[in-house]
Amino acid sequence: MGERLGEFERIDRYFKPLAARWPGALGLADDAALLDVPAHRRLVVTTDTMVESVHYLEGTPADAVARKLLRVNLSDLAAMGAEAKAYTLSLALPRTLDTDWLAAFAEGLAADQERYGIGLIGGDSVSTPGPPIVTATLFGEVDRGRALLRGGGREGDTVWVSGRPGEAVIGLEVARGELPGLAAEHRAALKARYDLPEPRLALGQGLVGIASAALDVSDGLVADLGHLCRASRLGAIVEAARLPRSPALAAALEAAPELEATAIAAGDDYELVFTAPPSAAEAVRQAGETAGVPVTAIGCLVAGEGVQVRGADGRPLDGVGGWTHF
């Protein structure tokens, strides 16, 4: 077990190095950070919190916790078509977590800082008698008037989704020890999608000027598309048969068909669900190809409200809601 350090010793050892390349961080030695934004750009800000046993399983390696924390926030920036810049970090940690955990957590932050070109510019840390709670606030930029918003959808727009939603929740089942008969490579692929989502930053930026509305899939495809519908004052029809399936996800649903509705409804995928006029279909496909991310048309926006998921027989499917905390 590692040594115990005080708050400022922790900052000096583990977090100041993460701020070294960002002048506005002021070496984490001041009350706040400084951000410069060009006149033609707007600042994009998002915050997400993760709680042990709610957003990640107890015993998850600290570096994976750190990387997932950054990535779920980066996914929000992707949904706005923004370029990621910097972040702040707030930690509420039990006193029992020692420097081994902190060192691994900082290593995870450093790895994804390098991958996504972002830097730490400030934060806070406190102790808690409860489970670890970690929060990141991400800052990005987008050209004025170009941000992708939820409320821009129009009747007749095609509904698209990136990647293969449903993998993460089945990955959670695998992490909990379910689906033991699934092939090892499929189990590993699905678990990785739960542990370490891939924020679709390049795709989001590529959809600026093409997509009419967008958001990321955190609460579940149906629930999040419902948010887009409410903001756009429309409804949506999704064809279940058109939802994309990876070999791993297809194998899991063949082994446990009762999880089909769960795969459609559950969250944690951090893919993008977005809309675009039918005339923009080729531009959407090209944006996906350029970003290296598969995109699939799964339905359309219609007059009315709510999201209806239709089965192969054309009838609405039941039990496809979404995650809610309260």
Short mmCIF file of C-alpha atoms in Angstrom, two decimals:
data_model
loop_
_atom_site.label_atom_id
_atom_site.label_comp_id
_atom_site.label_asym_id
_atom_site.label_seq_id
_atom_site.Cartn_x
_atom_site.Cartn_y
_atom_site.Cartn_z
CA MET A 1 0.00 0.00 0.00
CA GLY A 2 1.31 3.49 -0.89
CA GLU A 3 2.00 6.37 1.44
CA ARG A 4 -0.50 9.00 2.55
CA LEU A 5 -0.10 12.59 1.35
CA GLY A 6 -1.77 15.87 2.25
CA GLU A 7 -3.89 17.83 -0.23
CA PHE A 8 -1.15 20.15 -1.49
CA GLU A 9 1.43 17.38 -1.63
CA ARG A 10 -1.00 15.43 -3.82
CA ILE A 11 -1.41 18.42 -6.12
CA ASP A 12 2.33 18.97 -6.41
CA ARG A 13 3.13 15.33 -7.11
CA TYR A 14 0.27 14.14 -9.28
CA PHE A 15 -1.63 17.05 -10.78
CA LYS A 16 0.77 19.94 -11.39
CA PRO A 17 2.61 17.90 -14.04
CA LEU A 18 -0.70 17.52 -15.90
CA ALA A 19 -1.04 21.32 -16.08
CA ALA A 20 2.50 22.06 -17.18
CA ARG A 21 1.78 22.67 -20.86
CA TRP A 22 -1.19 25.01 -20.34
CA PRO A 23 -0.07 28.57 -19.46
CA GLY A 24 -3.57 29.58 -18.33
CA ALA A 25 -3.41 26.95 -15.58
CA LEU A 26 -0.87 29.18 -13.79
CA GLY A 27 0.82 26.11 -12.38
CA LEU A 28 -2.34 25.31 -10.37
CA ALA A 29 -1.05 27.93 -7.93
CA ASP A 30 -3.77 30.57 -8.27
CA ASP A 31 -7.48 30.80 -7.42
CA ALA A 32 -8.65 30.17 -10.96
CA ALA A 33 -7.43 29.58 -14.49
CA LEU A 34 -7.39 31.89 -17.50
CA LEU A 35 -8.88 30.94 -20.87
CA ASP A 36 -8.47 32.89 -24.09
CA VAL A 37 -11.16 32.43 -26.76
CA PRO A 38 -10.82 33.97 -30.24
CA ALA A 39 -13.53 36.48 -31.13
CA HIS A 40 -15.02 34.26 -33.84
CA ARG A 41 -15.34 31.28 -31.48
CA ARG A 42 -17.62 30.40 -28.56
CA LEU A 43 -16.66 28.57 -25.39
CA VAL A 44 -18.38 25.21 -24.88
CA VAL A 45 -18.55 23.93 -21.29
CA THR A 46 -19.77 20.60 -19.92
CA THR A 47 -19.59 18.76 -16.59
CA ASP A 48 -20.05 15.09 -15.72
CA THR A 49 -19.72 13.25 -12.41
CA MET A 50 -19.00 9.56 -11.85
CA VAL A 51 -19.73 7.70 -8.62
CA GLU A 52 -18.29 4.29 -7.78
CA SER A 53 -20.89 1.50 -8.08
CA VAL A 54 -23.15 3.81 -10.11
CA HIS A 55 -21.04 4.75 -13.13
CA TYR A 56 -18.25 2.22 -12.76
CA LEU A 57 -17.86 -1.01 -10.82
CA GLU A 58 -16.07 -1.20 -7.50
CA GLY A 59 -12.53 -2.39 -8.10
CA THR A 60 -12.20 -0.75 -11.53
CA PRO A 61 -8.54 0.27 -12.00
CA ALA A 62 -7.98 3.92 -11.20
CA ASP A 63 -6.45 4.73 -14.59
CA ALA A 64 -9.60 3.39 -16.31
CA VAL A 65 -11.77 5.53 -14.01
CA ALA A 66 -9.80 8.63 -14.98
CA ARG A 67 -9.96 7.92 -18.70
CA LYS A 68 -13.68 7.19 -18.64
CA LEU A 69 -14.28 10.42 -16.71
CA LEU A 70 -12.57 12.47 -19.40
CA ARG A 71 -14.21 10.57 -22.23
CA VAL A 72 -17.80 10.93 -21.07
CA ASN A 73 -17.23 14.68 -20.93
CA LEU A 74 -15.45 14.73 -24.28
CA SER A 75 -18.51 12.99 -25.71
CA ASP A 76 -20.64 16.02 -24.78
CA LEU A 77 -18.23 18.28 -26.67
CA ALA A 78 -18.41 15.91 -29.64
CA ALA A 79 -22.19 16.22 -29.66
CA MET A 80 -21.83 20.00 -30.01
CA GLY A 81 -19.28 19.73 -32.81
CA ALA A 82 -16.69 21.34 -30.55
CA GLU A 83 -12.91 21.06 -30.35
CA ALA A 84 -11.69 20.04 -26.87
CA LYS A 85 -9.23 22.33 -25.08
CA ALA A 86 -8.89 21.92 -21.30
CA TYR A 87 -10.54 20.61 -18.15
CA THR A 88 -10.87 21.03 -14.41
CA LEU A 89 -11.07 18.17 -11.95
CA SER A 90 -12.90 17.75 -8.63
CA LEU A 91 -12.28 14.72 -6.44
CA ALA A 92 -14.17 13.52 -3.37
CA LEU A 93 -12.17 10.52 -2.19
CA PRO A 94 -12.16 8.29 0.90
CA ARG A 95 -9.11 8.62 3.11
CA THR A 96 -8.45 4.92 2.52
CA LEU A 97 -7.40 5.58 -1.08
CA ASP A 98 -3.62 5.87 -1.00
CA THR A 99 -0.97 7.15 -3.38
CA ASP A 100 -0.99 3.97 -5.47
CA TRP A 101 -4.57 4.77 -6.50
CA LEU A 102 -3.74 8.45 -7.09
CA ALA A 103 -0.67 7.63 -9.16
CA ALA A 104 -2.68 5.30 -11.39
CA PHE A 105 -5.49 7.86 -11.68
CA ALA A 106 -3.02 10.55 -12.75
CA GLU A 107 -1.48 8.15 -15.28
CA GLY A 108 -4.90 7.62 -16.83
CA LEU A 109 -5.45 11.37 -17.07
CA ALA A 110 -2.04 11.85 -18.66
CA ALA A 111 -2.69 9.15 -21.26
CA ASP A 112 -5.92 10.72 -22.48
CA GLN A 113 -4.60 14.27 -22.22
CA GLU A 114 -2.00 13.20 -24.76
CA ARG A 115 -4.53 11.38 -26.92
CA TYR A 116 -7.08 14.21 -27.07
CA GLY A 117 -4.80 17.25 -26.82
CA ILE A 118 -6.25 18.67 -23.61
CA GLY A 119 -4.70 19.94 -20.36
CA LEU A 120 -5.64 20.21 -16.69
CA ILE A 121 -6.19 23.82 -15.59
CA GLY A 122 -7.59 23.55 -12.05
CA GLY A 123 -9.95 21.80 -9.67
CA ASP A 124 -10.58 20.82 -6.08
CA SER A 125 -10.21 17.82 -3.78
CA VAL A 126 -11.98 16.84 -0.57
CA SER A 127 -12.34 13.73 1.56
CA THR A 128 -15.59 11.81 1.86
CA PRO A 129 -16.84 8.95 4.05
CA GLY A 130 -18.71 7.56 1.06
CA PRO A 131 -17.62 6.06 -2.24
CA PRO A 132 -15.24 7.91 -4.57
CA ILE A 133 -16.89 10.70 -6.55
CA VAL A 134 -14.97 12.22 -9.46
CA THR A 135 -16.07 15.19 -11.54
CA ALA A 136 -14.55 16.81 -14.61
CA THR A 137 -15.53 20.03 -16.36
CA LEU A 138 -14.42 20.18 -19.98
CA PHE A 139 -13.90 23.31 -22.04
CA GLY A 140 -14.02 23.40 -25.80
CA GLU A 141 -14.48 25.81 -28.69
CA VAL A 142 -16.73 26.00 -31.71
CA ASP A 143 -17.20 28.66 -34.38
CA ARG A 144 -19.96 31.15 -33.56
CA GLY A 145 -23.33 30.05 -34.88
CA ARG A 146 -22.03 26.59 -35.79
CA ALA A 147 -22.63 24.52 -32.65
CA LEU A 148 -24.76 21.41 -33.06
CA LEU A 149 -27.86 21.74 -30.84
CA ARG A 150 -30.70 19.43 -29.88
CA GLY A 151 -33.48 21.68 -31.13
CA GLY A 152 -32.66 21.95 -34.82
CA GLY A 153 -34.42 18.83 -36.10
CA ARG A 154 -37.06 19.19 -38.83
CA GLU A 155 -39.93 16.93 -39.80
CA GLY A 156 -38.73 14.40 -42.36
CA ASP A 157 -35.09 14.50 -41.21
CA THR A 158 -33.31 11.16 -41.10
CA VAL A 159 -32.23 9.89 -37.68
CA TRP A 160 -28.65 8.59 -37.63
CA VAL A 161 -26.52 6.93 -34.98
CA SER A 162 -22.77 6.40 -34.79
CA GLY A 163 -21.12 3.14 -33.80
CA ARG A 164 -23.20 0.30 -32.41
CA PRO A 165 -25.34 1.36 -29.44
CA GLY A 166 -26.14 -1.40 -26.99
CA GLU A 167 -22.60 -2.73 -26.69
CA ALA A 168 -21.85 -0.91 -23.45
CA VAL A 169 -24.79 -2.26 -21.45
CA ILE A 170 -24.05 -5.80 -22.61
CA GLY A 171 -20.43 -5.12 -21.65
CA LEU A 172 -21.67 -4.25 -18.17
CA GLU A 173 -23.45 -7.60 -18.03
CA VAL A 174 -20.19 -9.30 -18.98
CA ALA A 175 -18.29 -7.33 -16.31
CA ARG A 176 -20.80 -8.58 -13.75
CA GLY A 177 -20.09 -12.17 -14.75
CA GLU A 178 -23.11 -12.74 -16.94
CA LEU A 179 -23.09 -14.46 -20.38
CA PRO A 180 -20.33 -16.91 -19.38
CA GLY A 181 -20.78 -18.95 -22.56
CA LEU A 182 -19.93 -16.05 -24.86
CA ALA A 183 -16.65 -16.36 -26.76
CA ALA A 184 -13.70 -14.74 -24.98
CA GLU A 185 -13.03 -12.26 -27.79
CA HIS A 186 -16.66 -11.12 -27.77
CA ARG A 187 -16.65 -10.77 -23.98
CA ALA A 188 -13.48 -8.66 -24.12
CA ALA A 189 -14.80 -6.44 -26.91
CA LEU A 190 -18.09 -5.74 -25.13
CA LYS A 191 -16.50 -5.11 -21.75
CA ALA A 192 -14.06 -2.66 -23.34
CA ARG A 193 -16.98 -0.65 -24.73
CA TYR A 194 -18.36 -0.26 -21.20
CA ASP A 195 -15.03 0.43 -19.53
CA LEU A 196 -13.60 2.84 -22.08
CA PRO A 197 -16.01 4.67 -24.42
CA GLU A 198 -14.74 6.40 -27.56
CA PRO A 199 -15.84 10.05 -27.76
CA ARG A 200 -16.73 10.85 -31.37
CA LEU A 201 -14.96 14.22 -31.53
CA ALA A 202 -13.84 14.01 -35.15
CA LEU A 203 -17.30 12.93 -36.28
CA GLY A 204 -19.01 15.71 -34.34
CA GLN A 205 -16.76 18.31 -35.90
CA GLY A 206 -17.31 16.76 -39.32
CA LEU A 207 -21.09 17.01 -38.92
CA VAL A 208 -21.04 20.79 -38.36
CA GLY A 209 -23.01 22.34 -41.19
CA ILE A 210 -24.51 18.94 -42.10
CA ALA A 211 -26.48 17.68 -39.09
CA SER A 212 -29.59 19.59 -38.04
CA ALA A 213 -29.52 18.37 -34.41
CA ALA A 214 -27.36 16.10 -32.26
CA LEU A 215 -26.59 14.80 -28.80
CA ASP A 216 -24.63 11.93 -27.31
CA VAL A 217 -26.08 8.63 -26.11
CA SER A 218 -25.49 8.54 -22.36
CA ASP A 219 -28.93 7.69 -20.94
CA GLY A 220 -29.83 5.35 -23.80
CA LEU A 221 -30.64 5.68 -27.49
CA VAL A 222 -34.40 6.00 -27.03
CA ALA A 223 -34.23 8.34 -24.05
CA ASP A 224 -31.63 10.61 -25.65
CA LEU A 225 -33.39 10.71 -29.01
CA GLY A 226 -36.45 11.65 -26.95
CA HIS A 227 -34.53 14.67 -25.61
CA LEU A 228 -33.77 15.71 -29.19
CA CYS A 229 -37.41 15.26 -30.14
CA ARG A 230 -38.64 17.41 -27.27
CA ALA A 231 -36.18 20.17 -28.10
CA SER A 232 -37.18 19.99 -31.78
CA ARG A 233 -40.93 19.66 -30.94
CA LEU A 234 -41.25 16.52 -33.02
CA GLY A 235 -41.54 12.76 -32.65
CA ALA A 236 -39.38 9.99 -34.10
CA ILE A 237 -39.80 6.52 -35.52
CA VAL A 238 -36.89 4.09 -35.15
CA GLU A 239 -36.76 0.79 -37.04
CA ALA A 240 -35.26 -1.83 -34.72
CA ALA A 241 -34.12 -3.94 -37.66
CA ARG A 242 -31.91 -1.10 -38.87
CA LEU A 243 -29.96 -0.76 -35.62
CA PRO A 244 -26.32 -1.76 -36.28
CA ARG A 245 -24.88 -4.82 -34.58
CA SER A 246 -21.23 -5.78 -34.18
CA PRO A 247 -20.35 -9.49 -34.28
CA ALA A 248 -19.87 -9.39 -30.49
CA LEU A 249 -23.23 -7.72 -29.86
CA ALA A 250 -25.02 -10.02 -32.31
CA ALA A 251 -23.53 -13.08 -30.60
CA ALA A 252 -24.56 -11.79 -27.16
CA LEU A 253 -28.15 -11.14 -28.24
CA GLU A 254 -28.35 -14.54 -29.90
CA ALA A 255 -27.23 -16.11 -26.61
CA ALA A 256 -29.58 -13.95 -24.53
CA PRO A 257 -32.44 -12.63 -26.71
CA GLU A 258 -34.17 -11.27 -23.63
CA LEU A 259 -31.53 -8.51 -23.57
CA GLU A 260 -32.68 -7.09 -26.93
CA ALA A 261 -34.84 -4.37 -25.36
CA THR A 262 -32.08 -3.60 -22.86
CA ALA A 263 -29.56 -3.15 -25.67
CA ILE A 264 -31.88 -0.71 -27.44
CA ALA A 265 -32.78 1.27 -24.33
CA ALA A 266 -29.76 1.34 -22.02
CA GLY A 267 -27.05 3.97 -21.89
CA ASP A 268 -23.29 4.39 -21.48
CA ASP A 269 -22.52 4.05 -25.20
CA TYR A 270 -21.45 7.67 -25.72
CA GLU A 271 -22.22 7.42 -29.40
CA LEU A 272 -23.84 10.30 -31.28
CA VAL A 273 -27.49 10.28 -32.30
CA PHE A 274 -28.19 13.03 -34.80
CA THR A 275 -30.52 14.14 -37.56
CA ALA A 276 -29.97 15.48 -41.05
CA PRO A 277 -32.09 16.16 -44.14
CA PRO A 278 -32.42 13.16 -46.47
CA SER A 279 -30.51 15.15 -49.09
CA ALA A 280 -27.46 15.17 -46.78
CA ALA A 281 -27.14 11.37 -46.62
CA GLU A 282 -23.98 11.19 -48.70
CA ALA A 283 -22.37 14.04 -46.74
CA VAL A 284 -23.16 12.21 -43.47
CA ARG A 285 -21.63 9.00 -44.77
CA GLN A 286 -18.54 10.90 -45.91
CA ALA A 287 -18.20 12.54 -42.47
CA GLY A 288 -18.35 9.10 -40.88
CA GLU A 289 -15.79 7.69 -43.30
CA THR A 290 -13.43 10.62 -42.71
CA ALA A 291 -13.75 10.21 -38.92
CA GLY A 292 -13.34 6.44 -39.16
CA VAL A 293 -16.69 5.88 -37.42
CA PRO A 294 -19.59 3.85 -38.84
CA VAL A 295 -22.87 5.79 -39.15
CA THR A 296 -26.27 4.22 -39.72
CA ALA A 297 -29.66 5.67 -40.67
CA ILE A 298 -32.18 4.17 -38.24
CA GLY A 299 -35.37 6.19 -38.64
CA CYS A 300 -36.86 9.63 -39.16
CA LEU A 301 -38.42 12.61 -37.40
CA VAL A 302 -42.18 12.89 -37.68
CA ALA A 303 -44.94 15.20 -36.51
CA GLY A 304 -46.04 14.44 -32.96
CA GLU A 305 -44.03 13.61 -29.86
CA GLY A 306 -42.04 10.78 -28.31
CA VAL A 307 -39.97 7.99 -29.84
CA GLN A 308 -41.58 4.86 -31.24
CA VAL A 309 -39.37 1.83 -31.88
CA ARG A 310 -40.89 -0.53 -34.40
CA GLY A 311 -40.13 -4.21 -34.73
CA ALA A 312 -39.74 -6.13 -37.99
CA ASP A 313 -43.53 -6.58 -38.10
CA GLY A 314 -44.09 -2.83 -37.91
CA ARG A 315 -45.53 -2.96 -34.40
CA PRO A 316 -44.17 -0.82 -31.55
CA LEU A 317 -41.77 -2.57 -29.18
CA ASP A 318 -42.38 -2.37 -25.43
CA GLY A 319 -39.80 -1.92 -22.67
CA VAL A 320 -37.46 0.42 -24.51
CA GLY A 321 -37.25 3.42 -22.19
CA GLY A 322 -33.96 4.75 -20.84
CA TRP A 323 -31.85 5.40 -17.75
CA THR A 324 -32.87 8.00 -15.19
CA HIS A 325 -31.19 8.81 -11.86
CA PHE A 326 -34.40 9.81 -10.06
#
